Amino acid sequence: MRRLSEAFSRAASEGRTALISYVMGGDPHPETFLSYARSVAMHSDIVEVGIPFSDPIADGPSIQAAGVRSLASGTRVRQVLDWCSSLSISVPVVVMCYYNTVHRMGEQPFVSELAGSGVSGLIVPDLPLEEGRELRRTCARNAVDNILLASPATGEQRARRIASSTAGFLYVVSRYGTTGEGNSLPEQAVGLVSTYKKISALPVAVGFGISTPDHVSRLAESGADGVVIGSAIVSRIGAGQSFEHVGTFVSALRQATAGKRAVS
Amino acid sequence: MTRGWFGEFGGRYVPETLVPALEELEDAYNRFRRDPEFRSRLNYYNTQFGGRPTPLYLAGRLTEHAGGARIYLKREDLVHGGAHKFNNVMGQALLASMMGKKRIIAETGAGQHGVAAAIAGAALGLRTEVYMGRKDTERQRLNLIRMELLGAEVHPVDSGSRTLKDAINEALRDWVANVRDTYYLLGSAVGPHPYPTIVREFQSIIGKEIRSQILRAEGRLPDLVVACVGGGSNAIGAFAPFLKDAGVGLLGAQAGGHGIATGHHSAPLVAGEPGVLHGARSMLLQDEDGQIRETTSISAGLDYPSVGPQHSHLLGTGRARYVAVTDEQAMQAFTLLSRLEGIIPALESAHAVHAAVEEARGMPPDAVVVINLSGRGDKDVETAAAYMEGKR
């Protein structure tokens, strides 16, 4: 069984939604990144590692700033893959990067590198269904799950095509807009979960704007198979919190993955 | 050719949230472009509001200076707003209005597209917001003031290199968040499908007019059409109606900045490699990891690391040639045209003037060269003064 599928099954068997935590590769600094990533990974079912890109159009201010910090200290793509290699020993790793990063190395070499680094999945937020056919085939050949995104703007027909083309899980974008923390859970998030649960044979994970244990708990109760937390973690790293403090925050998110039972 | 592709360039590399909006735009464009009401309204705005057709002017003293081919200037500097940007903006703003959108957003580099968007927004009663790199708000301050006078709200962008590329990033982020009621009025022949095609079609009025005007003046087609290429909208508009005329040479002038050898330039068609930025696969200035390189040009409107995908295709097929013109050469052409012809060109257009004079010099006297003079240079006088001050 593939590692992502295994991670969702394990969380489900424990009555939880899977916690997918995002960190930006090389943030806050290449020398301290792994300490942060490990303390996040310790409480997470899956870790998503971003490869910093100079022009991240799908990201809001927190993750943009993380990319700037990482690039300013000279992070290279191959370094991030090396880090993924270390992390993947203890936790399933998903890489998130923009398409030019893949294109620059070439789809086949890039995916081979991912597989060689023990990476389980790949998310490319600026590669929609139509332009991603070849990459999906390449990923499938290399046992890397190419995870597709669906958004509130996606119509029903298209949503079905996305759901049947994704691998590993289906990533549901909870709202219109870029990544980033929100004060309240995006209104449509809970509705989107039930819509996509009906059409997806694979686990459904929700991301964008999910930032507190309460959000996680409510999504767990809505039946989401996974929740993705990015900016809320990354902004704590950006604010200079120690990796222990960041770990404590992720641990609180983890507590909430069982819904209200765990919060009370 | 596959929809939205120019050979191996183009495509639609955007977040999923934007895909339905791009499909809606494509459908609306295909519907309205043939719609008699749309065509007649656009024609009215182009002629009575924009001042089209623009003249094709024989630049006698510039011709004499070059000592070769006869040089004509296509006077896009005389269009309302002061640049060719009006052609695209009026078409798209009208489209936005007929699609029922109430708010338009735009990016701008030199500010000419932002000004044109503000003009169209005012004329059609659409709320207009413009993203502009902080660095560009400083070096093109006049246009910042013009936009505000015209009632547009300008958002300075502080991310990245604080220039056009970053303004596009920010506009795309705004669009992702507000796509339900907002029309993204992209200003050049770049971006995801269908923008490169839509912008080319609205700008093709330039080439169509050149064609009929030069036939009237010379009784034949030109030997060479020259235009500056940043994103490449004025160039593709001038080139498109001549693509099938093998005898008409097409030359694009890119921003050579401090010189290609220094690495400080904005000339992906001269020194770039294929990559994906802002929704399209095209020639791109990038490092080994695919990070986008910072670009350099004295002209804000050419300061961009990629280029419209159709230009990359024309380069690949050899149908058009592209050269790099340095800041210094552009400044010389800027003064040259001002003094010889009484026309102060935009710094962007000055790149084309330099390239054209170089070409015309080696051509026989009965040859004909047309320069697309894409804009006027009022916005650039402070930059020019500072540059000349620095040279002293």
XYZ file of C-alpha atoms in Angstrom:
656
model
C 0.000 0.000 0.000
C 1.271 3.487 -0.771
C 2.329 5.579 2.204
C -0.232 8.360 1.778
C -3.100 5.936 1.601
C -1.657 4.159 4.625
C -1.470 7.420 6.595
C -5.141 8.196 5.892
C -6.168 4.665 6.840
C -4.275 4.831 10.102
C -5.827 8.189 11.048
C -9.284 6.883 10.126
C -8.785 3.766 12.226
C -7.997 6.054 15.160
C -11.153 8.049 14.491
C -9.236 11.107 13.375
C -8.867 13.304 10.341
C -5.287 13.179 9.041
C -3.125 16.178 9.878
C -1.108 17.392 6.886
C 1.366 20.053 7.966
C 3.161 22.351 5.567
C 6.658 23.719 5.991
C 8.678 25.719 3.477
C 11.940 23.979 2.578
C 14.892 25.965 3.909
C 12.782 28.172 6.169
C 13.774 29.958 8.340
C 17.316 29.008 7.387
C 18.869 25.965 5.705
C 20.744 25.149 8.919
C 17.703 25.159 11.195
C 15.072 23.909 8.773
C 15.309 20.232 9.662
C 14.865 20.900 13.380
C 11.637 22.750 12.641
C 10.472 20.201 10.109
C 11.114 17.300 12.502
C 9.263 18.916 15.368
C 6.309 19.538 13.009
C 6.529 16.005 11.575
C 6.439 14.440 15.035
C 2.751 15.410 15.423
C 1.665 15.104 11.801
C 0.344 12.285 9.657
C 1.840 13.735 6.486
C 4.329 16.560 5.974
C 4.104 18.808 2.954
C 7.413 20.436 2.030
C 7.377 23.519 -0.182
C 10.151 24.227 -2.651
C 10.635 27.998 -2.572
C 9.855 29.805 -5.837
C 10.518 33.417 -6.723
C 6.964 34.064 -7.992
C 4.439 32.080 -5.937
C 1.098 33.308 -7.323
C -1.051 30.862 -5.337
C 0.402 31.900 -1.992
C -0.609 34.588 0.461
C 1.722 36.773 2.543
C 2.894 34.159 5.127
C 4.096 31.552 2.665
C 5.452 34.221 0.311
C 7.534 35.555 3.199
C 8.750 32.038 4.025
C 9.883 31.606 0.429
C 11.697 34.925 0.535
C 13.486 33.914 3.782
C 14.489 30.593 2.333
C 15.722 31.929 -1.008
C 17.556 34.786 0.695
C 19.647 32.231 2.549
C 20.445 30.444 -0.678
C 18.199 27.359 -0.607
C 18.523 25.196 -3.724
C 16.044 22.686 -5.135
C 18.354 19.710 -4.599
C 18.880 20.688 -0.959
C 15.124 20.572 -0.405
C 15.021 17.104 -1.947
C 17.836 16.000 0.386
C 15.832 17.242 3.365
C 12.798 15.357 2.077
C 14.978 12.290 1.976
C 15.792 12.641 5.701
C 12.201 13.432 6.676
C 10.659 10.625 4.667
C 12.323 8.046 6.905
C 9.832 8.870 9.656
C 6.819 10.452 7.915
C 5.237 10.414 4.446
C 6.369 13.528 2.548
C 4.511 15.461 -0.135
C 6.371 18.083 -2.149
C 4.586 21.266 -3.133
C 6.193 23.338 -5.863
C 5.343 25.590 -8.792
C 5.458 24.153 -12.263
C 8.540 26.018 -13.439
C 10.589 24.147 -10.831
C 9.478 20.865 -12.390
C 9.809 22.137 -15.953
C 13.304 23.442 -15.390
C 14.661 20.039 -14.398
C 12.340 18.206 -16.788
C 9.295 16.211 -15.692
C 10.934 12.772 -15.820
C 14.189 13.715 -14.042
C 12.274 15.703 -11.421
C 9.874 12.883 -10.613
C 12.753 10.381 -10.526
C 14.505 12.612 -8.006
C 11.339 12.754 -5.908
C 11.005 8.992 -5.948
C 14.682 8.616 -5.127
C 14.226 10.928 -2.136
C 11.414 8.824 -0.753
C 8.798 11.485 -1.555
C 5.273 10.056 -1.656
C 3.334 12.816 -3.374
C 3.562 15.948 -5.515
C 1.298 19.002 -5.578
C 1.750 21.620 -8.320
C -0.766 24.409 -7.667
C -0.334 26.142 -11.039
C -0.714 22.997 -13.133
C -4.390 22.381 -13.869
C -5.899 19.147 -15.173
C -5.322 19.870 -18.868
C -1.636 20.810 -18.753
C -0.771 18.101 -16.247
C -1.525 14.932 -18.241
C 2.062 13.992 -18.937
C 3.202 14.715 -15.384
C 0.425 12.496 -14.018
C 1.604 9.616 -16.199
C 5.212 10.173 -15.154
C 4.269 10.264 -11.482
C 2.194 7.102 -11.826
C 5.126 5.260 -13.429
C 7.360 6.317 -10.523
C 4.925 5.518 -7.697
C 4.609 9.180 -6.720
C 1.045 10.347 -6.090
C 0.252 13.459 -8.140
C -2.305 15.223 -5.963
C -4.770 17.497 -7.760
C -6.619 20.495 -6.386
C -10.295 21.311 -6.705
C -11.670 24.739 -5.835
C -14.996 26.348 -4.971
C -14.988 27.684 -8.547
C -14.819 24.192 -10.038
C -18.073 23.072 -11.664
C -19.554 19.625 -11.150
C -18.399 17.965 -14.374
C -14.887 19.230 -13.930
C -14.867 18.256 -10.256
C -15.621 14.671 -11.256
C -12.784 14.667 -13.781
C -10.392 16.033 -11.152
C -11.561 13.516 -8.565
C -10.980 10.641 -10.958
C -7.539 11.905 -12.040
C -5.980 12.693 -8.681
C -3.768 10.234 -6.842
C -3.139 9.801 -3.101
C -5.903 12.141 -2.071
C -8.016 14.993 -3.389
C -6.948 18.427 -2.178
C -9.982 20.679 -1.811
C -9.219 24.391 -1.729
C -11.638 25.746 0.848
C -12.109 29.256 -0.492
C -11.483 31.785 -3.254
C -8.048 33.260 -2.761
C -4.470 32.421 -1.961
C -3.074 30.408 0.935
C -3.254 32.154 4.283
C -4.663 32.124 7.759
C -8.265 33.057 8.392
C -9.996 34.170 11.573
C -12.957 32.018 10.834
C -13.316 28.780 8.953
C -14.187 29.550 5.313
C -17.976 29.335 5.073
C -18.143 26.880 2.236
C -15.468 24.520 3.632
C -17.838 22.113 5.377
C -20.197 21.991 2.392
C -17.315 21.333 0.011
C -16.194 18.379 2.112
C -19.536 16.621 1.810
C -19.796 17.424 -1.918
C -16.367 16.013 -2.666
C -16.734 13.026 -0.356
C -19.614 11.945 -2.591
C -17.633 12.025 -5.802
C -14.160 11.006 -4.660
C -13.015 7.433 -4.242
C -9.871 8.736 -2.538
C -9.512 10.596 0.776
C -10.581 14.253 0.712
C -8.324 16.780 2.436
C -9.152 20.455 2.879
C -6.706 23.350 2.860
C -6.371 27.171 2.636
C -7.416 29.375 5.534
C -7.461 26.618 8.161
C -5.450 27.857 11.100
C -6.697 26.858 14.560
C -7.445 23.672 16.525
C -11.105 24.712 16.452
C -11.100 24.801 12.619
C -9.470 21.366 12.575
C -11.981 19.976 15.018
C -14.945 21.262 13.015
C -13.577 19.862 9.768
C -12.894 16.532 11.472
C -16.568 16.413 12.407
C -17.637 17.333 8.891
C -16.040 14.104 7.700
C -12.907 15.476 6.060
C -10.290 12.754 5.700
C -7.492 15.252 6.097
C -6.773 18.909 6.850
C -3.839 20.910 5.527
C -2.325 23.583 7.747
C 0.319 25.812 6.201
C 0.381 29.523 6.889
C -0.464 29.120 10.593
C 2.685 27.026 11.061
C 4.887 29.014 8.719
C 3.945 32.381 10.230
C 5.004 31.081 13.686
C 8.370 30.092 12.257
C 8.565 33.507 10.590
C 7.817 35.240 13.899
C 10.940 33.646 15.347
C 9.273 31.032 17.580
C 11.519 28.155 18.643
C 10.988 24.767 17.020
C 9.697 23.477 20.385
C 7.008 26.182 20.411
C 6.034 25.416 16.840
C 5.901 21.729 17.772
C 3.552 22.526 20.660
C 1.204 24.352 18.282
C 1.160 21.414 15.859
C 0.547 19.089 18.752
C -2.555 21.133 19.656
C -3.740 20.796 16.058
C -3.184 17.067 16.291
C -5.298 16.889 19.482
C -8.132 18.459 17.517
C -8.056 15.903 14.699
C -10.487 13.647 16.562
C -13.105 16.375 16.681
C -14.833 17.492 19.884
C -14.094 14.273 21.753
C -10.473 15.297 22.026
C -11.050 18.990 22.636
C -13.314 18.525 25.673
C -2.664 24.333 -33.852
C -3.979 23.250 -30.442
C -6.181 25.834 -28.762
C -4.093 28.312 -26.794
C -0.765 27.032 -28.084
C 1.672 28.634 -30.494
C 3.779 25.627 -31.403
C 5.322 24.572 -28.107
C 4.555 27.881 -26.377
C 1.513 29.193 -24.542
C -0.936 27.063 -22.589
C -2.807 27.727 -19.382
C -0.703 27.198 -16.246
C -2.894 28.661 -13.520
C -4.424 27.668 -10.193
C -7.615 25.653 -10.569
C -9.713 28.558 -9.240
C -8.909 30.567 -12.375
C -9.616 27.862 -14.943
C -13.410 28.362 -15.012
C -12.906 32.144 -15.283
C -10.570 31.731 -18.246
C -13.088 29.440 -19.909
C -15.829 32.005 -19.297
C -13.600 34.706 -20.792
C -12.819 32.615 -23.836
C -16.503 31.885 -24.452
C -17.473 35.530 -23.994
C -14.726 36.710 -26.307
C -15.694 34.247 -29.025
C -19.311 35.339 -28.728
C -18.800 39.111 -28.621
C -16.058 39.434 -31.224
C -18.646 38.667 -33.904
C -21.445 40.559 -32.206
C -22.477 43.580 -34.314
C -23.249 45.704 -31.255
C -19.869 44.979 -29.683
C -18.069 45.709 -32.947
C -19.868 48.930 -33.580
C -19.367 50.190 -30.029
C -15.657 49.306 -30.144
C -15.302 51.000 -33.488
C -16.967 54.119 -32.116
C -14.635 54.239 -29.094
C -11.577 53.567 -31.266
C -12.350 56.372 -33.693
C -14.225 59.054 -31.747
C -12.668 58.515 -28.310
C -9.258 57.015 -29.128
C -8.435 59.005 -32.266
C -7.926 56.072 -34.621
C -6.729 55.534 -37.237
C -3.327 56.868 -36.237
C -1.147 58.393 -38.977
C 1.698 56.664 -40.781
C 4.323 59.382 -41.018
C 7.348 59.437 -43.323
C 10.221 60.410 -41.036
C 12.227 62.374 -43.612
C 15.046 63.610 -41.440
C 15.474 60.275 -39.651
C 15.600 58.596 -43.089
C 18.280 61.056 -44.176
C 20.194 60.444 -40.935
C 20.171 56.670 -41.401
C 21.117 57.052 -45.066
C 19.287 53.956 -46.317
C 15.708 52.750 -46.402
C 12.737 55.123 -46.096
C 11.550 55.072 -42.514
C 7.896 55.472 -41.576
C 6.550 55.938 -38.076
C 3.252 54.371 -37.087
C 2.044 57.017 -34.680
C 0.586 55.006 -31.796
C 1.949 57.768 -29.568
C -1.038 59.801 -30.751
C -3.678 57.402 -29.475
C -5.703 58.641 -26.507
C -3.665 58.059 -23.348
C -0.414 58.269 -25.247
C 0.251 54.673 -26.226
C -1.028 51.614 -28.080
C -2.319 50.221 -24.773
C -5.672 51.902 -25.460
C -6.450 49.464 -28.317
C -6.410 46.412 -26.081
C -7.905 48.105 -23.055
C -10.919 49.505 -24.848
C -11.662 46.106 -26.374
C -11.307 44.219 -23.115
C -13.090 46.817 -20.962
C -16.018 46.725 -23.346
C -15.950 42.939 -23.143
C -15.892 43.140 -19.326
C -18.813 45.520 -19.337
C -20.847 43.338 -21.722
C -20.010 40.303 -19.524
C -21.636 42.209 -16.652
C -18.445 42.639 -14.593
C -18.424 45.678 -12.322
C -14.784 45.808 -11.297
C -11.648 45.634 -13.408
C -8.132 45.073 -12.176
C -4.936 45.628 -14.118
C -1.188 45.490 -13.690
C 1.102 48.105 -15.068
C 4.823 48.598 -15.599
C 5.478 51.949 -17.210
C 1.981 52.980 -16.236
C 0.668 53.256 -19.792
C -1.559 50.221 -19.451
C -2.739 51.423 -16.063
C -3.576 54.829 -17.497
C -5.406 53.256 -20.423
C -7.333 50.991 -18.023
C -8.239 54.013 -15.895
C -9.432 55.852 -19.007
C -11.605 52.961 -20.138
C -12.841 52.375 -16.588
C -13.936 55.990 -16.336
C -15.551 55.992 -19.768
C -17.529 52.809 -19.097
C -18.214 53.377 -15.405
C -16.214 50.382 -14.150
C -14.418 50.439 -10.817
C -10.716 50.242 -11.681
C -7.822 49.102 -9.502
C -4.253 48.945 -10.743
C -1.262 47.059 -9.346
C 2.096 48.733 -9.935
C 5.545 47.805 -8.608
C 6.826 50.283 -6.012
C 9.948 50.894 -8.097
C 7.773 51.763 -11.100
C 5.531 54.093 -9.093
C 8.707 56.055 -8.405
C 10.226 56.100 -11.872
C 6.895 56.679 -13.641
C 5.319 59.022 -11.136
C 3.536 61.066 -13.774
C 1.467 58.046 -14.778
C 0.691 57.258 -11.148
C -0.822 60.727 -10.805
C -2.712 60.384 -14.088
C -4.297 57.108 -12.941
C -5.416 58.676 -9.696
C -6.820 61.701 -11.523
C -8.802 59.327 -13.710
C -10.352 57.791 -10.627
C -8.434 54.525 -10.480
C -7.096 53.136 -7.233
C -3.391 52.274 -7.453
C -1.889 49.555 -5.241
C 1.910 49.796 -5.012
C 3.499 46.331 -4.898
C 6.404 45.729 -2.527
C 7.143 42.077 -3.232
C 10.007 40.672 -5.313
C 11.726 43.111 -7.640
C 8.891 45.663 -7.213
C 8.362 45.879 -10.990
C 5.943 44.604 -13.646
C 6.435 40.894 -12.895
C 5.450 41.451 -9.266
C 2.491 43.629 -10.250
C 1.198 40.719 -12.362
C 1.695 38.304 -9.421
C -0.362 40.583 -7.199
C -3.089 41.095 -9.806
C -3.350 37.316 -10.234
C -3.686 36.892 -6.452
C -6.434 39.510 -6.388
C -8.181 37.763 -9.260
C -8.054 34.362 -7.527
C -9.783 35.933 -4.519
C -12.332 38.029 -6.428
C -12.837 36.137 -9.650
C -16.626 36.043 -9.324
C -17.175 39.753 -9.924
C -13.820 40.954 -11.210
C -12.435 41.138 -14.723
C -8.641 40.896 -15.005
C -7.654 43.297 -17.762
C -4.227 41.964 -18.675
C -2.172 44.541 -20.536
C 0.132 42.575 -22.764
C 0.089 39.543 -25.042
C 1.249 37.377 -22.138
C -0.467 35.206 -19.544
C -2.658 32.123 -19.804
C -4.846 31.327 -22.800
C -6.932 33.162 -24.047
C -5.128 36.399 -23.148
C -2.278 36.219 -25.700
C -4.842 35.718 -28.462
C -7.332 38.332 -27.252
C -4.647 40.976 -26.804
C -3.158 40.224 -30.219
C -6.540 40.517 -31.890
C -7.324 43.891 -30.300
C -3.812 45.171 -31.082
C -3.876 43.894 -34.667
C -5.650 47.090 -35.633
C -2.128 48.578 -35.691
C -0.840 46.189 -38.347
C -4.044 46.356 -40.363
C -3.802 50.143 -40.539
C -0.092 49.990 -41.409
C -0.938 47.639 -44.239
C -3.533 49.822 -45.885
C -1.626 53.060 -45.206
C 1.666 51.831 -46.653
C -0.117 50.441 -49.714
C -1.543 53.912 -50.241
C 1.776 55.686 -49.643
C 4.179 53.306 -51.382
C 1.994 51.036 -53.462
C 3.555 48.012 -51.793
C 4.142 46.271 -48.478
C 7.083 47.273 -46.266
C 10.359 45.354 -46.275
C 10.604 45.489 -42.517
C 8.312 46.191 -39.565
C 10.092 47.031 -36.302
C 8.628 47.175 -32.788
C 9.840 46.999 -29.210
C 9.058 43.813 -27.294
C 8.549 43.650 -23.540
C 5.457 41.507 -23.122
C 5.141 42.122 -26.831
C 1.605 43.421 -27.423
C 2.424 46.377 -29.666
C 4.801 44.174 -31.657
C 2.389 41.287 -32.117
C -0.314 43.786 -33.115
C 1.994 45.275 -35.748
C 3.321 41.879 -36.920
C 0.178 39.725 -36.994
C -1.377 41.046 -40.234
C 1.965 40.451 -42.043
C 2.733 36.944 -40.802
C 1.783 35.370 -44.130
C 3.696 37.913 -46.226
C 7.094 36.256 -46.524
C 8.600 39.415 -48.027
C 7.859 41.493 -44.928
C 10.648 41.157 -42.364
C 9.678 41.381 -38.690
C 12.107 42.677 -36.098
C 11.559 42.938 -32.358
C 13.738 45.113 -30.122
C 14.142 43.800 -26.600
C 15.640 45.669 -23.664
C 19.380 44.979 -23.528
C 19.757 46.958 -20.276
C 23.443 47.221 -19.433
C 24.295 44.745 -22.204
C 23.561 41.026 -22.682
C 27.095 40.079 -21.579
C 26.603 41.751 -18.174
C 23.574 39.578 -17.415
C 21.646 42.746 -16.496
C 18.969 42.988 -19.163
C 15.363 42.080 -20.009
C 15.818 40.107 -23.209
C 14.464 36.557 -22.879
C 14.167 36.209 -26.667
C 17.886 36.890 -26.992
C 19.266 35.202 -23.880
C 16.454 33.194 -22.273
C 15.341 29.570 -22.159
C 11.852 28.056 -22.178
C 10.015 28.186 -18.871
C 6.613 28.831 -17.324
C 5.665 32.137 -15.731
C 2.320 33.907 -15.331
C 0.354 31.111 -16.909
C 2.253 30.505 -20.123
C 5.228 28.573 -21.423
C 7.532 31.003 -23.172
C 11.125 32.166 -23.298
C 12.171 33.176 -19.814
C 15.098 34.585 -17.850
C 15.703 32.108 -15.039
C 18.489 30.480 -13.059
C 19.438 26.789 -12.897
C 16.668 26.083 -10.388
C 14.024 27.868 -12.445
C 13.904 30.901 -10.149
C 12.995 33.977 -12.165
C 15.918 36.347 -12.619
C 15.697 40.013 -11.747
C 15.653 42.082 -14.901
C 17.181 45.420 -15.778
C 15.989 48.085 -18.172
C 15.828 51.850 -18.190
C 12.301 51.466 -19.512
C 9.771 50.150 -17.010
C 7.539 48.849 -19.801
C 10.183 46.434 -21.095
C 11.437 45.381 -17.659
C 9.970 41.874 -17.755
C 11.651 38.447 -17.611
C 9.338 36.661 -20.033
C 7.494 37.503 -23.231
C 4.262 36.714 -25.041
C 4.267 33.062 -26.155
C 3.623 33.850 -29.802
C 6.896 35.767 -29.984
C 8.743 32.717 -28.657
C 7.086 30.739 -31.421
C 7.990 33.321 -34.097
C 11.580 33.200 -32.845
C 11.572 29.415 -33.006
C 10.220 29.282 -36.552
C 12.523 32.093 -37.674
C 9.559 34.178 -38.913
C 10.669 37.118 -36.741
C 14.080 38.208 -35.498
C 14.769 39.726 -32.100
C 17.686 41.907 -31.048
C 18.724 43.519 -27.774
C 19.078 47.312 -27.542
C 20.946 48.666 -24.526
C 19.809 51.466 -22.210
C 22.426 53.738 -23.723
C 21.417 53.007 -27.325
C 17.771 53.573 -26.412
C 18.596 56.907 -24.753
C 20.482 58.003 -27.858
C 17.531 57.077 -30.057
C 15.216 58.894 -27.621
C 17.136 62.157 -28.138
C 17.691 61.491 -31.836
C 13.998 61.177 -32.644
C 13.155 64.176 -30.463
C 15.668 66.405 -32.259
C 15.275 65.132 -35.811
C 11.535 64.666 -35.959
C 10.059 66.723 -33.146
C 8.616 63.585 -31.558
C 9.572 62.524 -28.038
C 9.112 58.739 -28.055
C 8.470 56.550 -25.058
C 11.720 54.970 -23.860
C 10.214 51.610 -24.810
C 9.600 52.755 -28.390
C 13.084 54.295 -28.509
C 14.458 50.737 -28.443
C 12.620 50.075 -31.706
C 13.876 53.356 -33.191
C 17.475 52.348 -32.521
C 17.067 48.879 -34.011
C 15.279 50.275 -37.063
C 17.914 52.923 -37.785
C 20.637 50.259 -37.615
C 18.738 48.100 -40.095
C 17.711 50.922 -42.421
C 21.335 52.011 -42.724
C 22.238 48.812 -44.552
C 19.192 48.811 -46.833
C 18.824 50.420 -50.299
C 17.038 53.800 -50.623
C 13.966 52.258 -52.233
C 13.446 49.914 -49.294
C 10.709 50.682 -46.756
C 10.912 50.285 -42.984
C 7.993 50.897 -40.610
C 8.627 51.546 -36.920
C 5.715 51.039 -34.597
C 6.117 54.092 -32.389
C 4.167 52.549 -29.564
C 3.986 55.503 -27.193
C 4.971 59.027 -26.380
C 7.734 59.964 -23.978
C 6.308 62.615 -21.659
C 6.340 60.041 -18.853
C 10.072 59.516 -19.389
C 11.467 63.024 -19.253
C 12.539 62.703 -15.602
C 14.302 59.401 -16.271
C 15.971 60.925 -19.324
C 17.092 64.006 -17.401
C 18.529 61.856 -14.605
C 20.308 59.648 -17.133
C 21.866 62.611 -18.927
C 22.818 64.136 -15.582
C 24.585 60.900 -14.638
C 26.482 60.900 -17.940
C 27.868 64.385 -17.427
